[in-house]
Coordinates of C-alpha atoms in Angstrom, one line a residue:
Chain A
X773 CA -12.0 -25.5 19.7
X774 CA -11.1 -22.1 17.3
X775 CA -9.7 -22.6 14.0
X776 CA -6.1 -21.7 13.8
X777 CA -4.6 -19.3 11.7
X778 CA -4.2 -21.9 8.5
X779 CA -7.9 -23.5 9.2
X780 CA -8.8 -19.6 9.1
X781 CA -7.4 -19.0 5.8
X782 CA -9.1 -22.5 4.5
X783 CA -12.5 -21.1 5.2
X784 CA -12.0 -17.8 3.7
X785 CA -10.7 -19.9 0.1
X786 CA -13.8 -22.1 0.5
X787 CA -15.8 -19.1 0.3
X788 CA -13.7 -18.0 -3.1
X789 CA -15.0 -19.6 -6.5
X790 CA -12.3 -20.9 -8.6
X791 CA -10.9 -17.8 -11.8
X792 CA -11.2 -15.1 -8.9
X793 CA -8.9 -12.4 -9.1
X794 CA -7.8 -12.0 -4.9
X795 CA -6.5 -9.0 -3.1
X796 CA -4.5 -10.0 0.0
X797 CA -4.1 -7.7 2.7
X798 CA -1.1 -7.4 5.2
X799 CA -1.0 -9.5 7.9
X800 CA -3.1 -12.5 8.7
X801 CA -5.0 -12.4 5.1
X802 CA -1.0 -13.1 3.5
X803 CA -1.3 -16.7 5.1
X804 CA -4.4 -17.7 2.3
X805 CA -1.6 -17.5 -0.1
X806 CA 0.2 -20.4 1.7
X807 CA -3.1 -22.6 1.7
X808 CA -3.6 -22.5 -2.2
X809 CA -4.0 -26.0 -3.9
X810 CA -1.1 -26.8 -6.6
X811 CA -2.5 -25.1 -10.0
X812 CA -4.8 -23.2 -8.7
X813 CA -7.1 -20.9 -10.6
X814 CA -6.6 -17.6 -8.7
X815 CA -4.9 -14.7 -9.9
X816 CA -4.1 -12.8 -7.0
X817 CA -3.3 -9.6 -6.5
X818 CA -0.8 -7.2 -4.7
X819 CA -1.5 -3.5 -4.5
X820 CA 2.4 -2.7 -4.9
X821 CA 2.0 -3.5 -8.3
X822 CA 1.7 -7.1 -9.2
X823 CA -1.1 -9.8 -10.5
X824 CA -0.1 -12.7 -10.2
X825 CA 1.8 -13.4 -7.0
X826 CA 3.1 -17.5 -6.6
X827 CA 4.3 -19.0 -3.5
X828 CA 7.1 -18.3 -1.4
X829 CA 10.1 -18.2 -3.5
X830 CA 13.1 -20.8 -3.3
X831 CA 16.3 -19.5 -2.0
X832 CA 18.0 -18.8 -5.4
X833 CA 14.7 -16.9 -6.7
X834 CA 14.3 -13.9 -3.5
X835 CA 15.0 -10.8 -5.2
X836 CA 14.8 -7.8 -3.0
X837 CA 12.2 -5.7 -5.7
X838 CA 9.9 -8.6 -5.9
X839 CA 7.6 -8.7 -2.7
X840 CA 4.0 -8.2 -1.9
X841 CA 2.2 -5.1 0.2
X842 CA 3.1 -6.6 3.4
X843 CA 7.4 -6.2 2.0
X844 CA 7.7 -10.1 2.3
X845 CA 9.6 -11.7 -0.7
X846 CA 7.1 -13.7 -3.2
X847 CA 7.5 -15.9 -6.6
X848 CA 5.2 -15.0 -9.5
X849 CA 3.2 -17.4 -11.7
X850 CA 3.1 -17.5 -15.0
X851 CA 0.9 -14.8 -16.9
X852 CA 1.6 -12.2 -14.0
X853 CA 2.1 -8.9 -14.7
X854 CA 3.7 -6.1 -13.4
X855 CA 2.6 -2.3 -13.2
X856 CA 2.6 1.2 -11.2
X857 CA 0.7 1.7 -8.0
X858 CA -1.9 4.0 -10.1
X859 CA -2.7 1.3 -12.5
X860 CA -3.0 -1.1 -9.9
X861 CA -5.6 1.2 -7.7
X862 CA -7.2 1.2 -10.4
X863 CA -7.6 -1.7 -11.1
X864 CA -8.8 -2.1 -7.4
X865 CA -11.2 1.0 -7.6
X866 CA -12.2 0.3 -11.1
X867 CA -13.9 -2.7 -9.7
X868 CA -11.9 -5.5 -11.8
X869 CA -10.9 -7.4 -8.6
X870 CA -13.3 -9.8 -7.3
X871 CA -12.3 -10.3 -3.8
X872 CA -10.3 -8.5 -1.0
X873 CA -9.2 -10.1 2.2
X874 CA -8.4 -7.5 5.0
X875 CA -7.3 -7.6 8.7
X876 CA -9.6 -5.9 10.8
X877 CA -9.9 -4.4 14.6
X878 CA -13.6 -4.0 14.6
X879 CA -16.1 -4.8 12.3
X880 CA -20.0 -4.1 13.5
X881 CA -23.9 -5.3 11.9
X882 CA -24.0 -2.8 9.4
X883 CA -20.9 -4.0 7.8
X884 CA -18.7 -1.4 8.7
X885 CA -15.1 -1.5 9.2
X886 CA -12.6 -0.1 11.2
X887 CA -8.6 -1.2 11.1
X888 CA -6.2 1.6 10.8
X889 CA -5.5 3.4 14.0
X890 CA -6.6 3.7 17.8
X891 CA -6.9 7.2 18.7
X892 CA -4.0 7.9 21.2
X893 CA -2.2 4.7 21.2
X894 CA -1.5 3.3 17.5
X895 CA -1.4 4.5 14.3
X896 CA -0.8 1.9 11.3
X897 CA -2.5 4.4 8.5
X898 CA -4.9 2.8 6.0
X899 CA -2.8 2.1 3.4
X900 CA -4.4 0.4 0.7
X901 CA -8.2 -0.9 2.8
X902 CA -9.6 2.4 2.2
X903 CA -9.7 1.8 -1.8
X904 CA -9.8 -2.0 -1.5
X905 CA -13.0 -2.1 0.7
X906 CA -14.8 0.7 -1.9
X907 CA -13.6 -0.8 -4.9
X908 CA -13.0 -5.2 -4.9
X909 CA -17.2 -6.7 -5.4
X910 CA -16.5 -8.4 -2.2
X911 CA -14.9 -8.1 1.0
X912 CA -13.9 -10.8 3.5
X913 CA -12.5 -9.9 7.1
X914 CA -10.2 -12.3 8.3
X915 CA -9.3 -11.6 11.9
X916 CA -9.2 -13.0 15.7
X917 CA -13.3 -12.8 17.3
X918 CA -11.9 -11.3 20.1
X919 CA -9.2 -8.6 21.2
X920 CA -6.2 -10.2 23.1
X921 CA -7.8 -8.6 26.2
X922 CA -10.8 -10.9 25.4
X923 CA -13.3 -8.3 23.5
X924 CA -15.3 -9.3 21.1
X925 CA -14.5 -7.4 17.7
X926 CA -17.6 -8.4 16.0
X927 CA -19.9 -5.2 17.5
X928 CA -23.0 -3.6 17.4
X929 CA -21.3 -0.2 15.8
X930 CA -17.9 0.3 15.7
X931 CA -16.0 3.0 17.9
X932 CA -12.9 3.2 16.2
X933 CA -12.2 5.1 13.3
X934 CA -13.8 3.7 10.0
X935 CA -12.5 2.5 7.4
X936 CA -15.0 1.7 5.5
X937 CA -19.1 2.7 5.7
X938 CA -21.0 -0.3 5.1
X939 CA -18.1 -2.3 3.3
X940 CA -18.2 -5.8 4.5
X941 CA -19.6 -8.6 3.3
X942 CA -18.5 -11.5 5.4
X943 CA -16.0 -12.3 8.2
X944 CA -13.9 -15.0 9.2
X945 CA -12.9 -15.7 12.5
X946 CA -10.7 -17.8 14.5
X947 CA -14.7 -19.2 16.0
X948 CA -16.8 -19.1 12.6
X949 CA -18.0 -17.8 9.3
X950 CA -20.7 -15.1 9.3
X951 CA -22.1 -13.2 7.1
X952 CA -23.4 -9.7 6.9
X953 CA -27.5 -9.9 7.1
X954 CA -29.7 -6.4 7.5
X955 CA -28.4 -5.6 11.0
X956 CA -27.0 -9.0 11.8
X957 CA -23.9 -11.7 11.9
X958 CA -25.5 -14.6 9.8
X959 CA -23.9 -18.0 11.1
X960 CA -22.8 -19.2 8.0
X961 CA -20.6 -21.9 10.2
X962 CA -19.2 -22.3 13.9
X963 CA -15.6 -24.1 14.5
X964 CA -15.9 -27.5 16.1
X965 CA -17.2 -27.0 19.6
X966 CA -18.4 -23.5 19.4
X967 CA -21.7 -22.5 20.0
X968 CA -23.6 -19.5 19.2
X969 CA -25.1 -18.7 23.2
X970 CA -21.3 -18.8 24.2
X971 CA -19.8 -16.2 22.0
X972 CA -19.9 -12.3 23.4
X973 CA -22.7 -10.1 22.4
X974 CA -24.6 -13.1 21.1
X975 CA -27.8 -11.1 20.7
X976 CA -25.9 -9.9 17.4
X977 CA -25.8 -12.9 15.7
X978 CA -28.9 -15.3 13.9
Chain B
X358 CA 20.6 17.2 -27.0
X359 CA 21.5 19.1 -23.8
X360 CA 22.6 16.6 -21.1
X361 CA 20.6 15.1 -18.4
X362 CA 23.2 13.2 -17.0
X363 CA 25.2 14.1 -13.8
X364 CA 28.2 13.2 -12.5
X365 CA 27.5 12.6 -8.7
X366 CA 23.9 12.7 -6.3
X367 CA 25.3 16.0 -4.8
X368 CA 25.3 17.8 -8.4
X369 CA 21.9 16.3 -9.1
X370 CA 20.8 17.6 -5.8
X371 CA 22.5 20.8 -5.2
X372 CA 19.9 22.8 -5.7
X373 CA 17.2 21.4 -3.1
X374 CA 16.9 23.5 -0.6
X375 CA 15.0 24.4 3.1
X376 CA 11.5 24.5 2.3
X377 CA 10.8 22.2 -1.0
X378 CA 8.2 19.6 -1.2
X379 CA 10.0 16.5 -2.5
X380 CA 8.1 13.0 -3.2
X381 CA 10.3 9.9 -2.8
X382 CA 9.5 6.7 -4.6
X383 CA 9.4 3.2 -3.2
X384 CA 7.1 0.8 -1.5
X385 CA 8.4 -0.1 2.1
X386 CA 12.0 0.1 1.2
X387 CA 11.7 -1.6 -2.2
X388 CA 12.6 0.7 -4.7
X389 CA 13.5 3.5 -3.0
X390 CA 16.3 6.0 -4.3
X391 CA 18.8 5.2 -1.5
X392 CA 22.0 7.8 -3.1
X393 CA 19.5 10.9 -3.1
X394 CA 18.0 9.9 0.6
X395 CA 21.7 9.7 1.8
X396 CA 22.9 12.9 0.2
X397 CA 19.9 14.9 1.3
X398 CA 20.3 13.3 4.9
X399 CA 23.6 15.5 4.7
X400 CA 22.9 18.5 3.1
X401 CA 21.8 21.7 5.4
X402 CA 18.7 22.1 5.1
X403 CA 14.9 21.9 7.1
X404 CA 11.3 22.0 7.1
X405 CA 11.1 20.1 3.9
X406 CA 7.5 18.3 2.7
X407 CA 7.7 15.1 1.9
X408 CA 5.4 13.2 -0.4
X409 CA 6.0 9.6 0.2
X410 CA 3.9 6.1 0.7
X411 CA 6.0 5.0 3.8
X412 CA 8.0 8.1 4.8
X413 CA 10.9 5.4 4.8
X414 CA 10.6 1.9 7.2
X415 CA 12.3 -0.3 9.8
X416 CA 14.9 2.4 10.8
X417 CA 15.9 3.1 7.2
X418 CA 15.0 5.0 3.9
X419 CA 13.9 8.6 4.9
X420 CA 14.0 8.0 8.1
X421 CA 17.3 9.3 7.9
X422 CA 15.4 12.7 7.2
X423 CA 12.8 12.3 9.6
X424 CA 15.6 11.5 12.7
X425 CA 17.2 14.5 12.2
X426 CA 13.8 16.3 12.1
X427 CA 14.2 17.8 8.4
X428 CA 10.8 16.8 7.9
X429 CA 8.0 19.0 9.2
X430 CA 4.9 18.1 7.0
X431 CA 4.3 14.4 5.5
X432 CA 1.6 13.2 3.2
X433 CA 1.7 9.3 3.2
X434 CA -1.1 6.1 3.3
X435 CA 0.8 3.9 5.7
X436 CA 3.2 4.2 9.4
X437 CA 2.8 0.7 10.3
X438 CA 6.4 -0.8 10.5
X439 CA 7.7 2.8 10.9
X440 CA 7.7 3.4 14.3
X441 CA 10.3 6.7 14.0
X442 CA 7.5 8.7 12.2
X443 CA 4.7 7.2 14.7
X444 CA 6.2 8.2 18.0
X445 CA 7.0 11.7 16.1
X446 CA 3.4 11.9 14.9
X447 CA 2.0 11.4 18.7
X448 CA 4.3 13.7 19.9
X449 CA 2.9 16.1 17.4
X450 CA 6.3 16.7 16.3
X451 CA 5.8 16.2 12.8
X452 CA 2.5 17.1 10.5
X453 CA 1.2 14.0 8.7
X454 CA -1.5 13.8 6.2
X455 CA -2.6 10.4 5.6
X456 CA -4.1 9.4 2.6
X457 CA -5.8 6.3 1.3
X458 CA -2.8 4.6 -0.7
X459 CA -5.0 4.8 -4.4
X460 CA -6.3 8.4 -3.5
X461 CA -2.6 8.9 -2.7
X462 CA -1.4 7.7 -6.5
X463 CA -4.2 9.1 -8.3
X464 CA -3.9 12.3 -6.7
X465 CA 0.0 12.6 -7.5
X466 CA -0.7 11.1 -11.1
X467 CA -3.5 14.1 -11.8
X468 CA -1.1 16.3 -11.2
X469 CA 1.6 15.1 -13.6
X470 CA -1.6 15.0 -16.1
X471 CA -3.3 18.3 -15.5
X472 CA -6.0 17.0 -14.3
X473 CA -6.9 19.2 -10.8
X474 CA -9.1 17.0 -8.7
X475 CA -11.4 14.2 -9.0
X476 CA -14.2 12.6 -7.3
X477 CA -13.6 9.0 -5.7
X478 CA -15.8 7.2 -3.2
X479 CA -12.7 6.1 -1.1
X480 CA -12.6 7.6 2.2
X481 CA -16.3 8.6 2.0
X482 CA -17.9 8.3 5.7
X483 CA -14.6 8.3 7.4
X484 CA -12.3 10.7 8.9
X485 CA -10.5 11.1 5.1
X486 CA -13.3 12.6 4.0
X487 CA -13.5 15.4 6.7
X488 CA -13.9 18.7 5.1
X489 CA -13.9 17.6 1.4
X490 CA -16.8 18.2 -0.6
X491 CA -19.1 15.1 -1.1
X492 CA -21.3 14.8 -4.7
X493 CA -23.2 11.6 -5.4
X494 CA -22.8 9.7 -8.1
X495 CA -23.9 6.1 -8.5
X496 CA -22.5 6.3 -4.6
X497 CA -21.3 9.0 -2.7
X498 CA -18.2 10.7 -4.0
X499 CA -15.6 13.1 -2.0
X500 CA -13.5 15.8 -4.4
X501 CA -9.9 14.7 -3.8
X502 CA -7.1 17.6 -5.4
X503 CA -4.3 16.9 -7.3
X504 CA -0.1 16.7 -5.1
X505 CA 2.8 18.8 -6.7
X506 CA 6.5 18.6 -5.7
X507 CA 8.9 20.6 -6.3
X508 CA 11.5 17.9 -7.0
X509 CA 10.8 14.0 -7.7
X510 CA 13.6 11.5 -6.1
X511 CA 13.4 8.4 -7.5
X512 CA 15.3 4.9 -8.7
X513 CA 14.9 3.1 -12.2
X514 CA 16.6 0.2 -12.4
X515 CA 17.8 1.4 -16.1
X516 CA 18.2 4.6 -18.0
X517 CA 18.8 5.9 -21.2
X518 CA 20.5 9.4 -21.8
X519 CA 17.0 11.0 -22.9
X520 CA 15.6 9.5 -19.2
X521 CA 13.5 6.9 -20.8
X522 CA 13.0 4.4 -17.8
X523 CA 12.9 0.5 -17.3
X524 CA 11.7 -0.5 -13.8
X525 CA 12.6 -3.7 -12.2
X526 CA 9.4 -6.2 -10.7
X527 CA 7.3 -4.3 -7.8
X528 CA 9.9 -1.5 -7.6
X529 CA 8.3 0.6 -10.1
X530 CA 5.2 1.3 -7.8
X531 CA 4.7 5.2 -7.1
X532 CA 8.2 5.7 -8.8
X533 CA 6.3 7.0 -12.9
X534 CA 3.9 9.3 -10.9
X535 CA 5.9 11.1 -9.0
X536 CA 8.3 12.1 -12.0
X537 CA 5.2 12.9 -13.8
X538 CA 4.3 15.3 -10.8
X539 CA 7.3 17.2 -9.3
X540 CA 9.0 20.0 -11.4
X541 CA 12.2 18.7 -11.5
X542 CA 13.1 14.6 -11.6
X543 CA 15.7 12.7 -10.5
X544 CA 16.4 9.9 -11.2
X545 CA 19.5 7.2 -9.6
X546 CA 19.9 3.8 -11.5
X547 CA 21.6 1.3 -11.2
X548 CA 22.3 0.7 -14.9
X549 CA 22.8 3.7 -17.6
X550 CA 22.2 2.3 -21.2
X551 CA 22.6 4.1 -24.8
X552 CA 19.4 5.4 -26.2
X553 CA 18.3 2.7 -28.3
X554 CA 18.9 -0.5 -25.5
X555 CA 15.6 0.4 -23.9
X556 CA 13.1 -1.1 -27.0
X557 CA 10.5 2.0 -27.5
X558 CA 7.8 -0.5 -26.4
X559 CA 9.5 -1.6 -23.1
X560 CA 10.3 2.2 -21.9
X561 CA 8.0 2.0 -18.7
X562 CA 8.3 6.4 -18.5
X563 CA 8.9 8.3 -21.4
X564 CA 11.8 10.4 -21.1
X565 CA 10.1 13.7 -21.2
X566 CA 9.3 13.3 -17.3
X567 CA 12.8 13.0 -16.1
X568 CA 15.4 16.1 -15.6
X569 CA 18.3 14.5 -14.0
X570 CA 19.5 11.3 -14.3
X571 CA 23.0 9.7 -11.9
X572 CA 24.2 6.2 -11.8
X573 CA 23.8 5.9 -7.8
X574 CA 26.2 3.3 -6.3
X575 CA 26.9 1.1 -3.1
X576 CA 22.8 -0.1 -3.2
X577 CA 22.1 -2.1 0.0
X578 CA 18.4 -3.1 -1.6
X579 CA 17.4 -4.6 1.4
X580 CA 14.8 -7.0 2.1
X581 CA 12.6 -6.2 5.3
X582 CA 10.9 -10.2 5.1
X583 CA 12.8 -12.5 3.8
X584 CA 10.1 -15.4 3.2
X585 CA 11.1 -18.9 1.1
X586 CA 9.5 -21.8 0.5
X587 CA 9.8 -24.5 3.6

């Protein structure tokens, strides 16, 4: 059995102590915000210029110039904060946020990351993951274990353009929790019923 | 005081022409200046830089621009929802620069500043760092240079008659930079106040960045996901 996409998201906040300050990235890494617990610690961050992000708003409170880096509406909490894209790079660069969550394509053993563009055949730009994988103390990669063509995207060394050199700190998939270990994917936990022989490139992991 | 305020976006813009390097506020379509993107989008005139994070989105924004092939050069951090300027870009119809989305600020910010480059280790050991000069630090550092414009268009939410601006929520985001950056500002809002309604310590630009200042009209503001609460 994988995780789905909420399980996901609960294993990447039970690897988050409670007071952390949270980048979340576009795409799957936006659904960790729908898994926080009522009053919850976090302040989390969005790099279009707001600490602070609540849940989804009510009805009555969408406003079209409140939303996070992936456009979607959002509420605040209170104590957020508002500010300009330089400040809020810097915050991220600075090194004052204590986790980022990103999407990725490929990540490989050195910790390396690669999720902006395909040569030839897609080109989403990197956005904010450049900065946020150099700059937040650590990054998690939340993101499918294989490709929809069945691929693993945990690899030995990663063909696609990087994003990052050496960036990554620990992965979640929709099969397990690993961790980043001189040259290796440390099991840190399989999904129900997986087991380590079965997934692709197994020689990778310990 | 000589007046900054203009009657229309065609006045304010009149003087833009084929050629110019303009940066365009907004995140997505979230504050972006929709009365300057529209009057551009009619005006004669080509092969126009533009310095913007999204190059417009979802059909909309300056993608007006970029349909009617206006724009020949691009700096940007992100094409991912903007499939007009990604079919353009493989078809090598259009020159993009993309630049990581903090390099991207801080590099239009320096240049409203003075400062003329700086060293940052984003982008080190990928293909951003490709022909920059690399200096280590505590890490690995590549020399990033500061992004002019000729003219800034952006959107407050409020100004005053000296251009002091109030931003609304997240649509402030690249918005303060680029007026500190381009030679000539202009600003649309939605809401023009007497000097004096914005309190001194709630003016989120000083007014010495901004040349031009309308009050735009007809703003569609749109939301490109809508989320609530279930």
């Amino acid at each position: 059995m994988t995780w789905t996409k909420h399980e996901m998201a609960q294993e990447v906040l039970n690897l988050i102590p409670e007071n952390s300050s949270i980048n979340l990235g576009i795409g799957q890494p936006t659904i960790v915000s729908e898994v926080l617990p009522e009053n919850h610690t976090y302040m989390i961050h969005s790099e279009n210029g707001v600490l602070g992000v609540g849940q989804r708003p009510c009805e009555s409170e969408v406003s079209p110039t409140l939303i996070n880096a992936g456009k979607e509406t959002i509420s605040t909490i209170k104590g957020a904060s508002f500010f300009d894209s330089s400040l809020s790079f810097g915050m991220i660069r600075g090194g004052h946020i204590d986790f980022c969550i990103l999407g990725g394509m490929q990540v490989d053993t050195d910790g390396s990351l690669a999720n902006w563009m395909i040569p030839g055949k897609k080109v989403t730009g990197m956005g904010g993951a450049m900065d946020l994988v150099n700059g937040a103390k650590e990054v998690i990669i939340m993101m499918g274990h294989e490709s929809k063509d069945g691929v693993s995207k945990l690899v030995k060394t990663c063909d696609l353009p990087l994003t990052g050199h050496s960036v990554v700190n620990k992965v979640v998939t929709n099969k397990g929790v690993f961790k980043i270990d001189n040259g290796k994917f440390e099991i840190i936990k399989l999904a129900p019923g997986i087991k380590k022989e079965e997934l692709k490139l197994f020689e990778l992991y310990k | 005081m000589t007046t900054k305020i203009f009657k229309s976006s065609q006045e304010a813009l009149r003087d833009v022409i084929s050629d110019s390097t303009i940066m365009s506020g907004g995140f997505g379509l979230c504050g972006i200046p929709e009365n300057s993107i529209n009057t551009l989008s009619e005006m004669p005139i080509r092969n126009l830089t533009l310095i913007s994070n999204n190059i417009g989105n979802s059909g909309r924004g300056l993608v007006k621009l970029l349909v009617k092939d206006m724009i020949t050069k691009a700096y940007c951090s992100y094409v991912g929802g903007n499939p007009d300027l990604e079919k353009r870009i493989f078809a090598k119809e259009i020159d993009v620069e993309l630049v990581p989305q903090g390099t991207f600020s801080e590099r239009i910010r320096a240049a409203g500043l003075g400062i003329r480059a700086f060293y940052t280790p984003t982008g080190h050991g990928t293909l951003v760092a490709e022909g920059k000069e690399v200096k280590e630090f505590d890490r690995p550092c590549i020399l990033e240079t500061a992004l002019h414009a000729d003219f800034a268009i952006i959107k407050a939410q409020k100004a005053d008659p000296y251009g002091n601006l109030w931003f609304k929520e997240t649509a402030r985001n690249f918005s303060p930079l680029m007026a500190m950056a381009a030679k000539v500002t202009i600003v649309e809002v939605e809401e023009l106040v007497e000097l004096g309604d914005i309190a001194p310590e709630d003016v989120h630009l000083p007014g010495i960045f901004v040349q031009r200042i309308y009050k735009g009209s007809n703003y569609e503001n749109a939301i490109e996901f809508k989320k609530v609460k279930e």
